[in-house]
Coordinates of C-alpha atoms and ligand atoms in Angstrom, one line a residue:
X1 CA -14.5 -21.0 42.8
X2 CA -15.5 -24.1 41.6
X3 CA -17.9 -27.0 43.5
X4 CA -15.5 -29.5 42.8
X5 CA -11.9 -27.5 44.4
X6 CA -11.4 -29.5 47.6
X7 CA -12.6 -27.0 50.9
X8 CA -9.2 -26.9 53.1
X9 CA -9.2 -26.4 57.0
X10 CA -8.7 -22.9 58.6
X11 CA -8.6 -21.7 62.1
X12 CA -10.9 -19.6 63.8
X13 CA -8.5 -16.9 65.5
X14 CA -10.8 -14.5 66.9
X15 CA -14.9 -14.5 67.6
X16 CA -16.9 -11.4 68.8
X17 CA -20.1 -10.0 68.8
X18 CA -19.9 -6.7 66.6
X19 CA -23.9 -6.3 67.4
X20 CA -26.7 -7.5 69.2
X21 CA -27.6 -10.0 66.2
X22 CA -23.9 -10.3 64.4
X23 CA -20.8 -12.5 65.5
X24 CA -17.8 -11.8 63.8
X25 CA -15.6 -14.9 63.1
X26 CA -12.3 -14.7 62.2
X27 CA -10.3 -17.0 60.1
X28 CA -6.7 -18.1 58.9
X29 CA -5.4 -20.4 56.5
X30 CA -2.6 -22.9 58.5
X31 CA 0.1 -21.4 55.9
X32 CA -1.4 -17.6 56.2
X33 CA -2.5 -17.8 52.3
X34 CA -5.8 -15.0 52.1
X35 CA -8.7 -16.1 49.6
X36 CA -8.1 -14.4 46.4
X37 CA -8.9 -12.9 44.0
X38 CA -11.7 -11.3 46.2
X39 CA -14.5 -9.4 43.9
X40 CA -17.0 -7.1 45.9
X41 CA -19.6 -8.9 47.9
X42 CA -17.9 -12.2 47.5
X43 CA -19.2 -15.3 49.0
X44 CA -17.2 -18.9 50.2
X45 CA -18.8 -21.8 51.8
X46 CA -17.4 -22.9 54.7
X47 CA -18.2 -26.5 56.8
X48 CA -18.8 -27.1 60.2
X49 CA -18.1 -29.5 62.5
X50 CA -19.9 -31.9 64.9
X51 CA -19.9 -31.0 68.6
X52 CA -16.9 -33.0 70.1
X53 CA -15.2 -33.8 66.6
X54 CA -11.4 -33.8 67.0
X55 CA -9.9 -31.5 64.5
X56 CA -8.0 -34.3 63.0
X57 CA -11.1 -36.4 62.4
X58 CA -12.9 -33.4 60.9
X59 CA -9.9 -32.8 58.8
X60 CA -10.0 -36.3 57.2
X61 CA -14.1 -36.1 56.4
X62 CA -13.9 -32.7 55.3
X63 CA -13.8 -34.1 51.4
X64 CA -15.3 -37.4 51.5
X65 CA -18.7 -38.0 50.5
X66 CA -20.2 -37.9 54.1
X67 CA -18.3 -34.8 54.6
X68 CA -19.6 -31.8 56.9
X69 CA -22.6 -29.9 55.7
X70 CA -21.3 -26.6 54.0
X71 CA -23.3 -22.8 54.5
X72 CA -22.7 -20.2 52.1
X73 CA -21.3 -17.0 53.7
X74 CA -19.8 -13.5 52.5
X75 CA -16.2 -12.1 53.4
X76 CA -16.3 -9.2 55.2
X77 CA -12.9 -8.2 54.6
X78 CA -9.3 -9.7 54.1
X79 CA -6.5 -8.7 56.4
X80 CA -3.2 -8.4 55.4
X81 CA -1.8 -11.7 57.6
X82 CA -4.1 -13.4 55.2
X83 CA -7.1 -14.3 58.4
X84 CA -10.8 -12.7 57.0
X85 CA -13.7 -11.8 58.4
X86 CA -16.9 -13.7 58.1
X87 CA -19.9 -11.7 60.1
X88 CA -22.6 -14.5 61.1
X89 CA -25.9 -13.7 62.1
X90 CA -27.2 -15.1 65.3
X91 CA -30.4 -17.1 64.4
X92 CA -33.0 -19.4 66.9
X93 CA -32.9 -22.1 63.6
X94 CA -30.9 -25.4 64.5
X95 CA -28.9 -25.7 61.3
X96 CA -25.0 -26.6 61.2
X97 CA -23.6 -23.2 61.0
X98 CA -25.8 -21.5 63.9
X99 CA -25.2 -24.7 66.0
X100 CA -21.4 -24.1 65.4
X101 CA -21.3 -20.3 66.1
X102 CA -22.7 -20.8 69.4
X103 CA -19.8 -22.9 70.6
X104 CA -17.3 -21.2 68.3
X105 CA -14.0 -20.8 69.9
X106 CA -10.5 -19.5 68.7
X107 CA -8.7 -22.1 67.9
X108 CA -11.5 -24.5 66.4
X109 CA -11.3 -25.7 62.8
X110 CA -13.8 -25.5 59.8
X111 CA -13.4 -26.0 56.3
X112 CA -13.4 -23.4 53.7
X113 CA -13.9 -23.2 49.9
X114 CA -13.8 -20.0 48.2
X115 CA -13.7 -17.3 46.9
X116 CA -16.9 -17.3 44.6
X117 CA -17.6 -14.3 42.6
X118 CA -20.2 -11.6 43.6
X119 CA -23.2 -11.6 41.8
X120 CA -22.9 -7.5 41.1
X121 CA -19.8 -6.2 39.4
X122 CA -19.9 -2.2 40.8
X123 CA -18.1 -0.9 37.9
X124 CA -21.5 -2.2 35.9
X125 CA -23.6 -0.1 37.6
X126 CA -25.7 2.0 35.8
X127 CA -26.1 5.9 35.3
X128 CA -29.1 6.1 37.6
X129 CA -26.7 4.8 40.6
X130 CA -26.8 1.4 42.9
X131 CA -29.9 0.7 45.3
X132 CA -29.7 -2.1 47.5
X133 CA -31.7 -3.7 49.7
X134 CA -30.7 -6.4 52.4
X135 CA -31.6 -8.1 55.4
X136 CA -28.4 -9.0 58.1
X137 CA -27.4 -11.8 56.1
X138 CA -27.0 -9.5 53.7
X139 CA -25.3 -6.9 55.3
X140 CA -21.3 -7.7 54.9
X141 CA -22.4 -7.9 50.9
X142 CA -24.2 -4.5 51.1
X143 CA -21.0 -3.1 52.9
X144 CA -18.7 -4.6 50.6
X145 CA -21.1 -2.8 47.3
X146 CA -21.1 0.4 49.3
X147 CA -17.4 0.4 50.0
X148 CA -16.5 -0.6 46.5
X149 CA -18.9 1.3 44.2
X150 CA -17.2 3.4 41.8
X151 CA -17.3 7.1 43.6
X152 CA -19.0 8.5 40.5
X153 CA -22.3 6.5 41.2
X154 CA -24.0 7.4 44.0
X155 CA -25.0 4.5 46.3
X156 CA -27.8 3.8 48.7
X157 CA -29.1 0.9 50.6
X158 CA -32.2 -0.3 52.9
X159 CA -31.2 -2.6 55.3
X160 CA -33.4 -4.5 57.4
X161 CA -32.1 -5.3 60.9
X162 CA -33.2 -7.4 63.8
X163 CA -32.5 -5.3 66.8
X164 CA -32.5 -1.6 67.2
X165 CA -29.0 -1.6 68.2
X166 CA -27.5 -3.5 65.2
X167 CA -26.7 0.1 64.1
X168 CA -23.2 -0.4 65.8
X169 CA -21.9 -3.0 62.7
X170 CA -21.9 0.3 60.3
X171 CA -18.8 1.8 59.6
X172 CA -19.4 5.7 60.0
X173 CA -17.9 5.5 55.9
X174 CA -21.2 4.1 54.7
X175 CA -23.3 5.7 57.2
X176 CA -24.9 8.6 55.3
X177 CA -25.9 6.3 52.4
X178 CA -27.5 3.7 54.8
X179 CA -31.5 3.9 56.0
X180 CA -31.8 1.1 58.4
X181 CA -35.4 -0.6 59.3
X182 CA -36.5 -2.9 61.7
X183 CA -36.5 -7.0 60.1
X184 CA -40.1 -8.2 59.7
X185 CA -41.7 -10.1 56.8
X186 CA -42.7 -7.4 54.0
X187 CA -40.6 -4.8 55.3
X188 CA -38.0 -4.4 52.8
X189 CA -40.6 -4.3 50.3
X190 CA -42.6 -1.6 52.4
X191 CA -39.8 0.6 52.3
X192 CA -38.8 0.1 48.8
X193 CA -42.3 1.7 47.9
X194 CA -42.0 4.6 49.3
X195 CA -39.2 5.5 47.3
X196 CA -38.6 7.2 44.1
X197 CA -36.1 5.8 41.7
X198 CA -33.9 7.2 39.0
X199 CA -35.1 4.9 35.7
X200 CA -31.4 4.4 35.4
X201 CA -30.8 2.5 38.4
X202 CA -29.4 -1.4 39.3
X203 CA -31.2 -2.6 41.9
X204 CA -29.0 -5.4 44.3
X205 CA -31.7 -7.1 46.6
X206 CA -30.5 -10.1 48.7
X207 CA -32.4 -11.4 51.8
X208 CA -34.8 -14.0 52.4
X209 CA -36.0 -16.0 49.8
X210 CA -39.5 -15.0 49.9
X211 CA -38.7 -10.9 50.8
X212 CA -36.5 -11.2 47.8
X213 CA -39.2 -12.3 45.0
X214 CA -41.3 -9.8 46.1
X215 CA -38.7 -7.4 45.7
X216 CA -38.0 -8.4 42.2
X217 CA -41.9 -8.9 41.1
X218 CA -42.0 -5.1 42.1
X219 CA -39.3 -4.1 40.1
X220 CA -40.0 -5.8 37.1
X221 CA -43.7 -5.2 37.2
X222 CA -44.4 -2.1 39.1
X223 CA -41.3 -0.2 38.3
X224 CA -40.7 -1.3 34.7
X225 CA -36.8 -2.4 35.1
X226 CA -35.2 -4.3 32.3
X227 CA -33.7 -7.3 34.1
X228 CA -30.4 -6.5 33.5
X229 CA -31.2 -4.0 36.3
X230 CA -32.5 -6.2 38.7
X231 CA -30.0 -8.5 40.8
X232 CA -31.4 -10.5 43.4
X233 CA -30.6 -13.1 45.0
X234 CA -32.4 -15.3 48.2
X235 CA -29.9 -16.0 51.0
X236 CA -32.2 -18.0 53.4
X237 CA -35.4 -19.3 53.4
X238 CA -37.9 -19.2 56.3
X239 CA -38.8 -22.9 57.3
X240 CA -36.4 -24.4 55.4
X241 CA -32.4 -25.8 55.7
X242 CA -30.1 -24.9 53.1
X243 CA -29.9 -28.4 51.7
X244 CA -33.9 -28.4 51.4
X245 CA -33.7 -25.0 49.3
X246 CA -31.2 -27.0 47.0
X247 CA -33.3 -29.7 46.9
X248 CA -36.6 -27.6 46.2
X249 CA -34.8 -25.6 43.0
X250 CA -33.9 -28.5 41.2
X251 CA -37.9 -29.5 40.9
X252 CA -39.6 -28.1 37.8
X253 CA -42.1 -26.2 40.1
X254 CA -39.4 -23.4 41.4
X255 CA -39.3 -20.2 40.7
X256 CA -35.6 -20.6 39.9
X257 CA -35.3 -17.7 37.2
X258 CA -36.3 -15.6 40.5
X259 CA -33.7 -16.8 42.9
X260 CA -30.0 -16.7 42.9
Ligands
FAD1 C1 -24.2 -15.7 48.6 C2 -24.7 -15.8 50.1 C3 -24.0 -15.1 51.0 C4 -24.3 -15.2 52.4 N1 -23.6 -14.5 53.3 C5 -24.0 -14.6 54.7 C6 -23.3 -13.9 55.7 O1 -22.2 -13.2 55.4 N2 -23.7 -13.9 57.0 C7 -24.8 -14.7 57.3 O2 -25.2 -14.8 58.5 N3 -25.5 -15.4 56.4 C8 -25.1 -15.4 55.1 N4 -25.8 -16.1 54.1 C9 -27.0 -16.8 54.6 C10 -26.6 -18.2 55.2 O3 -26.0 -19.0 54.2 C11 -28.0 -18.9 55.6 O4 -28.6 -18.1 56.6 C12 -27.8 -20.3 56.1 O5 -29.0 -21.0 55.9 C13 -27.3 -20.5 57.5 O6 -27.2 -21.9 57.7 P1 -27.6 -22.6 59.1 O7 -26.9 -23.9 59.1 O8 -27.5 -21.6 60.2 O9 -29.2 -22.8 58.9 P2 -29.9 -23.9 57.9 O10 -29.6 -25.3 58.2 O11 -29.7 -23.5 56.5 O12 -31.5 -23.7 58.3 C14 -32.0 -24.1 59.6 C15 -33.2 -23.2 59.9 O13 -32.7 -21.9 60.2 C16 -33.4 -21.0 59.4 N5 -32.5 -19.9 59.1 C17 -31.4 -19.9 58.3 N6 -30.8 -18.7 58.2 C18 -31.5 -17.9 59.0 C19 -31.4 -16.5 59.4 N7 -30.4 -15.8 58.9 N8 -32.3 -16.0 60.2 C20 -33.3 -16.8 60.7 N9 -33.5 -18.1 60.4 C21 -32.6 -18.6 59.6 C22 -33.9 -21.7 58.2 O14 -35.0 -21.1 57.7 C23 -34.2 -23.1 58.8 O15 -35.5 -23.1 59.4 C24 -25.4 -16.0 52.8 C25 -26.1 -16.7 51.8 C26 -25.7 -16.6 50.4 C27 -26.5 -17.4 49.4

């Protein structure tokens, strides 16, 4: 996907909650067409509008230069009519996309722009297997990984989650693989040390910003991975909107080797 291919409108057909914290939205193309070609863990952005925007004034913004604010978000998985899944997490902050989710109703239209590639190609995974660790935002990318990794690697993640019933979103598939924790700052990192790890693993980590540099400190510096082991990448950041994290990387003083 490129920044510069026009985002096109599609229409919300369905919206339920799957879990306590995760809504699942989904979406459809006017002429059916699905995103493609879809690699594991794939991401799109999609744009959200105002309150009481008409569709038909939304539709003529969507690619001018005061067009809707866009949020990055992961497929979940492509049907064969061409609608996908996009599984949102329910979050207090007052940014565009959570705004939207709490009003969001079939029939609605947001813009889309995808698909982008994802940042882990399983069939690179090493000898020593796939570990990944993730917080909800996370989770539809973790799923995708687990449900895509070559069956010859074995596969395990750590996901963070915000309420003890977010257990439901799992599909029984990846269940065995999948030790879930409860979602506080430092927690991914606190299980993470209590394992043991084969030297030959790829480590995926993807959560919030500052979760995920501690994550990849430790396994550069404590566990001694090469970096072409390590794949991280920050998908929120406490405090801060996504337009302020875009606006914080381009100044000299980010850490942005560290975040993806
Ligand atoms: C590659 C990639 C894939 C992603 N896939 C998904 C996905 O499938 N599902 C998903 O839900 N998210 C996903 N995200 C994360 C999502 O893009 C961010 O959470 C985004 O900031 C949400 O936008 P917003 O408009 O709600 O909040 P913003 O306007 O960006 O932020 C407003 C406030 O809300 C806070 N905030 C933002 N997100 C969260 C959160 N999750 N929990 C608590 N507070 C938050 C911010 O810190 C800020 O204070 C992905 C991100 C990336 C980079």
């Amino acid at each position: 996907m490129s920044t510069s291919e026009p985002a096109a409108p599609v229409q919300v057909i369905a919206v339920h909650d799957i879990s306590p914290s995760l809504r699942r939205v989904t979406l459809r193309a006017p002429d059916g067409r699905a995103p493609s070609p879809i690699s594991p863990a794939a991401h799109c952005h999609l744009f959200f509008p105002e309150a009481r925007e008409t569709a038909v004034d939304f539709e003529t913004r969507l690619n001018t230069r005061s067009g809707p604010p866009g949020r990055v978000f992961t497929y979940r998985r492509i049907h064969t009519d061409g609608s996908f899944d996009v599984d949102f997490v329910r979050h207090a902050g007052e940014g565009p996309a959570a705004r939207w989710l709490r009003r969001a109703r079939p029939g609605t239209v947001i813009g889309h722009r995808g698909p982008g590639r994802g940042k882990l190609d399983p069939s690179a995974v090493g000898e020593g297997g796939l570990f990944i660790l993730a917080d909800m935002t996370a989770l539809p990318a973790a799923l995708s990984l687990l449900e895509n990794a070559p069956r010859r690697r074995d596969v395990q993640a750590i996901i963070s989650v915000r309420h003890s019933h977010d257990d439901v979103a799992l599909p029984a598939s990846v269940r065995s693989s999948v030790w879930l924790i409860a979602e506080r700052p430092g927690a991914l990192i606190g299980a993470l040390r209590t394992r043991t790890l084969p030297a030959k693993i790829t480590l995926f980590a993807a959560c919030e910003a500052a979760e995920m540099r501690m994550l990849r400190r430790y396994a550069l510096d404590e566990l001694g991975l090469d970096r072409s082991q390590v794949v991280t990448s920050g998908y929120w950041k406490r405090g801060l909107t996504a337009e302020q994290v875009d606006r914080a990387k381009r100044k000299p003083d980010w850490l942005g080797d560290l975040v993806g």
